[in-house]
PDB file of C-alpha atoms in Angstrom:
ATOM      1  CA  MET A 380       5.055  14.145  13.316  1.00  0.00           C
ATOM      2  CA  GLU A 381       5.181  12.213  16.546  1.00  0.00           C
ATOM      3  CA  THR A 382       5.735   8.501  16.700  1.00  0.00           C
ATOM      4  CA  THR A 383       5.585   5.922  19.425  1.00  0.00           C
ATOM      5  CA  THR A 384       7.246   2.567  19.030  1.00  0.00           C
ATOM      6  CA  ALA A 385       5.680  -0.802  19.665  1.00  0.00           C
ATOM      7  CA  GLN A 386       7.028  -4.250  18.885  1.00  0.00           C
ATOM      8  CA  PRO A 387      10.005  -4.625  16.515  1.00  0.00           C
ATOM      9  CA  ILE A 388       9.976  -5.927  12.968  1.00  0.00           C
ATOM     10  CA  THR A 389      13.223  -7.122  11.433  1.00  0.00           C
ATOM     11  CA  MET A 390      13.619  -6.052   7.835  1.00  0.00           C
ATOM     12  CA  GLU A 391      16.443  -6.309   5.350  1.00  0.00           C
ATOM     13  CA  THR A 392      16.890  -4.135   2.292  1.00  0.00           C
ATOM     14  CA  THR A 393      19.149  -4.930  -0.609  1.00  0.00           C
ATOM     15  CA  THR A 394      20.540  -2.464  -3.110  1.00  0.00           C
ATOM     16  CA  ALA A 395      24.098  -3.404  -3.952  1.00  0.00           C
ATOM     17  CA  GLN A 396      24.722  -5.162  -0.644  1.00  0.00           C
ATOM     18  CA  LEU A 397      22.590  -6.563   2.159  1.00  0.00           C
ATOM     19  CA  ILE A 398      21.995  -3.967   4.875  1.00  0.00           C
ATOM     20  CA  PRO A 399      20.007  -5.112   7.908  1.00  0.00           C
ATOM     21  CA  ILE A 400      17.524  -2.595   9.270  1.00  0.00           C
ATOM     22  CA  THR A 401      15.470  -2.964  12.434  1.00  0.00           C
ATOM     23  CA  MET A 402      12.106  -1.246  12.338  1.00  0.00           C
ATOM     24  CA  ASP A 403       9.489  -0.773  15.005  1.00  0.00           C
ATOM     25  CA  THR A 404       5.782  -0.723  14.414  1.00  0.00           C
ATOM     26  CA  THR A 405       4.618   2.806  14.997  1.00  0.00           C
ATOM     27  CA  THR A 406       1.530   4.692  16.013  1.00  0.00           C
ATOM     28  CA  ILE A 407       1.349   7.950  14.105  1.00  0.00           C
ATOM     29  CA  LEU A 408      -0.322  10.730  16.069  1.00  0.00           C
ATOM     30  CA  SER A 409      -2.240  13.665  14.610  1.00  0.00           C
ATOM     31  CA  THR A 410      -0.420  14.920  11.538  1.00  0.00           C
ATOM     32  CA  GLN A 411      -1.274  17.945   9.420  1.00  0.00           C
ATOM     33  CA  ILE A 412       0.038  18.692   5.973  1.00  0.00           C
ATOM     34  CA  PRO A 413       2.694  15.943   5.737  1.00  0.00           C
ATOM     35  CA  THR A 414       4.386  15.550   2.371  1.00  0.00           C
ATOM     36  CA  ILE A 415       6.350  12.504   1.266  1.00  0.00           C
ATOM     37  CA  ALA A 416       8.400  12.762  -1.933  1.00  0.00           C
ATOM     38  CA  MET A 417      10.514   9.985  -3.397  1.00  0.00           C
ATOM     39  CA  ALA A 418      13.267  10.635  -5.907  1.00  0.00           C
ATOM     40  CA  PRO A 419      14.015   8.119  -8.671  1.00  0.00           C
ATOM     41  CA  ILE A 420      14.701   4.597  -7.402  1.00  0.00           C
ATOM     42  CA  GLN A 421      16.485   1.925  -9.393  1.00  0.00           C
ATOM     43  CA  ASN A 422      16.918  -1.707  -8.473  1.00  0.00           C
ATOM     44  CA  CYS A 423      15.446  -1.550  -4.966  1.00  0.00           C
ATOM     45  CA  THR A 424      14.815  -4.845  -3.201  1.00  0.00           C
ATOM     46  CA  THR A 425      13.002  -5.056   0.111  1.00  0.00           C
ATOM     47  CA  THR A 426      12.655  -8.402   1.851  1.00  0.00           C
ATOM     48  CA  ILE A 427      10.899  -9.052   5.137  1.00  0.00           C
ATOM     49  CA  ILE A 428      12.383 -12.430   5.994  1.00  0.00           C
ATOM     50  CA  ARG A 429      11.436 -12.921   9.608  1.00  0.00           C
ATOM     51  CA  LEU A 430       8.087 -14.290  10.728  1.00  0.00           C
ATOM     52  CA  THR A 431       6.091 -11.371  12.098  1.00  0.00           C
ATOM     53  CA  LEU A 432       3.414 -11.969  14.703  1.00  0.00           C
ATOM     54  CA  ASN A 433       0.665  -9.522  15.579  1.00  0.00           C
ATOM     55  CA  PRO A 434       1.956  -6.343  13.896  1.00  0.00           C
ATOM     56  CA  THR A 435      -0.316  -3.339  14.314  1.00  0.00           C
ATOM     57  CA  ILE A 436      -0.296  -0.096  12.358  1.00  0.00           C
ATOM     58  CA  THR A 437      -2.583   2.702  13.549  1.00  0.00           C
ATOM     59  CA  THR A 438      -2.851   6.182  12.094  1.00  0.00           C
ATOM     60  CA  ALA A 439      -4.632   9.023  13.857  1.00  0.00           C
ATOM     61  CA  PRO A 440      -6.399  11.837  11.956  1.00  0.00           C
ATOM     62  CA  ILE A 441      -4.396  13.061   8.955  1.00  0.00           C
ATOM     63  CA  GLN A 442      -5.095  16.202   6.959  1.00  0.00           C
ATOM     64  CA  ASN A 443      -3.651  17.101   3.588  1.00  0.00           C
ATOM     65  CA  LEU A 444      -1.436  14.054   3.013  1.00  0.00           C
ATOM     66  CA  SER A 445       0.486  14.196  -0.250  1.00  0.00           C
ATOM     67  CA  ILE A 446       2.636  11.333  -1.524  1.00  0.00           C
ATOM     68  CA  THR A 447       4.614  11.796  -4.748  1.00  0.00           C
ATOM     69  CA  MET A 448       6.736   9.045  -6.240  1.00  0.00           C
ATOM     70  CA  ALA A 449       9.280   9.685  -8.965  1.00  0.00           C
ATOM     71  CA  PRO A 450      10.208   7.053 -11.569  1.00  0.00           C
ATOM     72  CA  ILE A 451      10.954   3.590 -10.183  1.00  0.00           C
ATOM     73  CA  GLN A 452      12.700   0.807 -12.050  1.00  0.00           C
ATOM     74  CA  ASN A 453      13.026  -2.792 -10.953  1.00  0.00           C
ATOM     75  CA  LEU A 454      11.344  -2.622  -7.539  1.00  0.00           C
ATOM     76  CA  VAL A 455      11.043  -5.988  -5.794  1.00  0.00           C
ATOM     77  CA  THR A 456       9.197  -6.479  -2.521  1.00  0.00           C
ATOM     78  CA  THR A 457       9.010  -9.856  -0.808  1.00  0.00           C
ATOM     79  CA  MET A 458       7.168 -10.547   2.438  1.00  0.00           C
ATOM     80  CA  ALA A 459       7.593 -13.610   4.607  1.00  0.00           C
ATOM     81  CA  PRO A 460       4.692 -15.107   6.591  1.00  0.00           C
ATOM     82  CA  ILE A 461       2.651 -12.617   8.601  1.00  0.00           C
ATOM     83  CA  GLN A 462       0.041 -13.484  11.184  1.00  0.00           C
ATOM     84  CA  ASN A 463      -2.626 -11.183  12.562  1.00  0.00           C
ATOM     85  CA  LEU A 464      -1.825  -7.997  10.656  1.00  0.00           C
ATOM     86  CA  SER A 465      -4.083  -5.130  11.664  1.00  0.00           C
ATOM     87  CA  ILE A 466      -4.140  -1.754   9.933  1.00  0.00           C
ATOM     88  CA  THR A 467      -6.450   0.982  11.195  1.00  0.00           C
ATOM     89  CA  THR A 468      -6.663   4.443   9.686  1.00  0.00           C
ATOM     90  CA  ALA A 469      -8.479   7.275  11.410  1.00  0.00           C
ATOM     91  CA  PRO A 470     -10.175  10.092   9.450  1.00  0.00           C
ATOM     92  CA  ILE A 471      -8.171  11.331   6.463  1.00  0.00           C
ATOM     93  CA  GLN A 472      -8.862  14.538   4.578  1.00  0.00           C
ATOM     94  CA  ASN A 473      -7.405  15.488   1.229  1.00  0.00           C
ATOM     95  CA  LEU A 474      -5.239  12.436   0.487  1.00  0.00           C
ATOM     96  CA  THR A 475      -3.325  12.744  -2.777  1.00  0.00           C
ATOM     97  CA  ILE A 476      -1.137   9.989  -4.209  1.00  0.00           C
ATOM     98  CA  THR A 477       0.753  10.587  -7.457  1.00  0.00           C
ATOM     99  CA  MET A 478       2.934   7.900  -8.997  1.00  0.00           C
ATOM    100  CA  ALA A 479       5.345   8.550 -11.831  1.00  0.00           C
ATOM    101  CA  PRO A 480       6.290   5.870 -14.388  1.00  0.00           C
ATOM    102  CA  ILE A 481       7.099   2.466 -12.912  1.00  0.00           C
ATOM    103  CA  GLN A 482       8.908  -0.311 -14.730  1.00  0.00           C
ATOM    104  CA  ASN A 483       9.229  -3.877 -13.555  1.00  0.00           C
ATOM    105  CA  LEU A 484       7.392  -3.738 -10.224  1.00  0.00           C
ATOM    106  CA  SER A 485       7.242  -7.129  -8.520  1.00  0.00           C
ATOM    107  CA  MET A 486       5.485  -7.860  -5.227  1.00  0.00           C
ATOM    108  CA  THR A 487       5.412 -11.262  -3.596  1.00  0.00           C
ATOM    109  CA  THR A 488       3.588 -11.974  -0.360  1.00  0.00           C
ATOM    110  CA  ALA A 489       3.978 -15.221   1.531  1.00  0.00           C
ATOM    111  CA  PRO A 490       1.110 -16.702   3.576  1.00  0.00           C
ATOM    112  CA  ILE A 491      -0.883 -14.165   5.570  1.00  0.00           C
ATOM    113  CA  GLN A 492      -3.336 -15.093   8.278  1.00  0.00           C
ATOM    114  CA  ASN A 493      -5.958 -12.791   9.729  1.00  0.00           C
ATOM    115  CA  LEU A 494      -5.367  -9.596   7.757  1.00  0.00           C
ATOM    116  CA  THR A 495      -7.629  -6.791   8.944  1.00  0.00           C
ATOM    117  CA  ILE A 496      -7.799  -3.357   7.358  1.00  0.00           C
ATOM    118  CA  THR A 497     -10.167  -0.782   8.822  1.00  0.00           C
ATOM    119  CA  MET A 498     -10.487   2.627   7.218  1.00  0.00           C
ATOM    120  CA  ALA A 499     -12.322   5.489   8.870  1.00  0.00           C
ATOM    121  CA  LEU A 500     -13.904   8.478   7.140  1.00  0.00           C
ATOM    122  CA  ILE A 501     -11.980   9.714   4.084  1.00  0.00           C
ATOM    123  CA  HIS A 502     -12.648  13.028   2.319  1.00  0.00           C
ATOM    124  CA  ASN A 503     -11.256  13.906  -1.077  1.00  0.00           C
ATOM    125  CA  LEU A 504      -9.098  10.888  -1.962  1.00  0.00           C
ATOM    126  CA  SER A 505      -7.207  11.372  -5.210  1.00  0.00           C
ATOM    127  CA  ILE A 506      -4.949   8.734  -6.764  1.00  0.00           C
ATOM    128  CA  THR A 507      -3.083   9.322 -10.026  1.00  0.00           C
ATOM    129  CA  ILE A 508      -1.087   6.491 -11.582  1.00  0.00           C
ATOM    130  CA  VAL A 509       0.916   7.179 -14.727  1.00  0.00           C
ATOM    131  CA  PRO A 510       2.231   4.513 -17.109  1.00  0.00           C
ATOM    132  CA  ILE A 511       3.224   1.198 -15.538  1.00  0.00           C
ATOM    133  CA  GLN A 512       5.089  -1.537 -17.363  1.00  0.00           C
ATOM    134  CA  ASN A 513       5.500  -5.096 -16.205  1.00  0.00           C
ATOM    135  CA  LEU A 514       3.573  -5.052 -12.926  1.00  0.00           C
ATOM    136  CA  SER A 515       3.598  -8.452 -11.235  1.00  0.00           C
ATOM    137  CA  ILE A 516       1.823  -9.284  -7.987  1.00  0.00           C
ATOM    138  CA  THR A 517       1.992 -12.781  -6.546  1.00  0.00           C
ATOM    139  CA  MET A 518       0.031 -13.607  -3.415  1.00  0.00           C
ATOM    140  CA  ALA A 519       0.371 -16.803  -1.452  1.00  0.00           C
ATOM    141  CA  PRO A 520      -2.536 -18.134   0.628  1.00  0.00           C
ATOM    142  CA  ILE A 521      -4.500 -15.567   2.601  1.00  0.00           C
ATOM    143  CA  GLN A 522      -6.874 -16.693   5.289  1.00  0.00           C
ATOM    144  CA  ILE A 523      -9.550 -14.555   6.880  1.00  0.00           C
ATOM    145  CA  LEU A 524      -9.056 -11.308   4.954  1.00  0.00           C
ATOM    146  CA  SER A 525     -11.288  -8.546   6.266  1.00  0.00           C
ATOM    147  CA  ILE A 526     -11.514  -5.036   4.842  1.00  0.00           C
ATOM    148  CA  SER A 527     -13.882  -2.449   6.270  1.00  0.00           C
ATOM    149  CA  THR A 528     -14.207   1.056   4.899  1.00  0.00           C
ATOM    150  CA  ALA A 529     -16.198   3.857   6.453  1.00  0.00           C
ATOM    151  CA  PRO A 530     -17.859   6.508   4.235  1.00  0.00           C
ATOM    152  CA  ILE A 531     -15.676   7.807   1.401  1.00  0.00           C
ATOM    153  CA  GLN A 532     -16.465  11.085  -0.319  1.00  0.00           C
ATOM    154  CA  ASN A 533     -14.990  12.388  -3.535  1.00  0.00           C
ATOM    155  CA  LEU A 534     -12.842   9.415  -4.601  1.00  0.00           C
ATOM    156  CA  SER A 535     -10.922  10.101  -7.800  1.00  0.00           C
ATOM    157  CA  ILE A 536      -8.683   7.523  -9.476  1.00  0.00           C
ATOM    158  CA  THR A 537      -6.811   8.323 -12.686  1.00  0.00           C
ATOM    159  CA  MET A 538      -4.814   5.567 -14.366  1.00  0.00           C
ATOM    160  CA  ALA A 539      -2.623   5.928 -17.404  1.00  0.00           C
ATOM    161  CA  PRO A 540      -1.843   2.946 -19.654  1.00  0.00           C
ATOM    162  CA  ILE A 541      -0.722  -0.247 -17.913  1.00  0.00           C
ATOM    163  CA  GLN A 542       1.203  -2.880 -19.816  1.00  0.00           C
ATOM    164  CA  ASN A 543       1.798  -6.462 -18.809  1.00  0.00           C
ATOM    165  CA  LEU A 544      -0.237  -6.591 -15.596  1.00  0.00           C
ATOM    166  CA  SER A 545       0.006  -9.956 -13.869  1.00  0.00           C
ATOM    167  CA  ILE A 546      -1.784 -10.877 -10.645  1.00  0.00           C
ATOM    168  CA  THR A 547      -1.439 -14.446  -9.419  1.00  0.00           C
ATOM    169  CA  THR A 548      -3.041 -15.994  -6.358  1.00  0.00           C
ATOM    170  CA  ILE A 549      -1.380 -19.285  -5.514  1.00  0.00           C
ATOM    171  CA  VAL A 550      -4.149 -20.817  -3.410  1.00  0.00           C
ATOM    172  CA  PRO A 551      -7.783 -19.751  -3.126  1.00  0.00           C
ATOM    173  CA  THR A 552      -8.469 -17.135  -0.477  1.00  0.00           C
ATOM    174  CA  LYS A 553     -10.586 -18.366   2.401  1.00  0.00           C
ATOM    175  CA  ILE A 554     -13.115 -16.268   4.250  1.00  0.00           C
ATOM    176  CA  LEU A 555     -12.854 -13.051   2.231  1.00  0.00           C
ATOM    177  CA  THR A 556     -14.926 -10.257   3.752  1.00  0.00           C
ATOM    178  CA  ILE A 557     -15.218  -6.752   2.355  1.00  0.00           C
ATOM    179  CA  ASN A 558     -17.568  -4.318   4.090  1.00  0.00           C
ATOM    180  CA  THR A 559     -18.250  -0.798   2.863  1.00  0.00           C
ATOM    181  CA  THR A 560     -20.393   1.381   5.101  1.00  0.00           C
ATOM    182  CA  PRO A 561     -22.697   3.885   3.430  1.00  0.00           C
ATOM    183  CA  LEU A 562     -22.408   4.212  -0.317  1.00  0.00           C
ATOM    184  CA  ILE A 563     -19.373   5.849  -1.868  1.00  0.00           C
ATOM    185  CA  GLN A 564     -20.175   9.363  -3.046  1.00  0.00           C
ATOM    186  CA  ASN A 565     -18.729  11.044  -6.094  1.00  0.00           C
ATOM    187  CA  LEU A 566     -16.640   8.163  -7.469  1.00  0.00           C
ATOM    188  CA  ILE A 567     -14.646   9.299 -10.495  1.00  0.00           C
ATOM    189  CA  LEU A 568     -12.667   6.912 -12.685  1.00  0.00           C
ATOM    190  CA  ASN A 569     -10.640   8.612 -15.408  1.00  0.00           C
ATOM    191  CA  PRO A 570      -9.113   6.124 -17.849  1.00  0.00           C
ATOM    192  CA  ILE A 571      -6.453   7.707 -20.043  1.00  0.00           C
ATOM    193  CA  PRO A 572      -6.531   6.489 -23.681  1.00  0.00           C
ATOM    194  CA  ALA A 573      -3.792   4.011 -24.523  1.00  0.00           C
ATOM    195  CA  LEU A 574      -0.780   5.443 -26.278  1.00  0.00           C
ATOM    196  CA  ALA A 575      -0.565   4.816 -30.019  1.00  0.00           C
ATOM    197  CA  THR A 576       1.651   1.899 -30.925  1.00  0.00           C
TER     198      THR A 576
END
């Protein structure tokens, strides 16, 4: 994998103590067969506390991307105000995301202005989510949210039981635009029966 750095983002992570980390926005060049595996995580807190202006994330063609997450407990993510966030993904083939049990996931986003997500052609997207307990997502005001997706083929989403799902939007979203170019082909949703109580 090759990366090029752009403008910096200041980010702080907290586990037992506060550890400042400086990250750069990156452009990921052509990547084939990358695999990302996460071992169990407990009590992880990520806070982006500094106002970020004009961050850009661009991914070039990716083939055979596999992301596997092991059990996560008590994950908290907090984002401070972001302006003009742009995410662009180039063609992706064979994207697989597998998430193991998650307990107490909390995500809080502060005001976001001008969020743009553009997704290019995706082949064979597979997402598997196993049991989730206590998922909480809180979103502050979002203005001018734009999502554009190019053709998607063979989208498969499998979700196991979810308990205590809470999504809260603080203020109405203004100017929400979602554009999907040609129809999605072969959409598969596989709900897993709830576990007996």
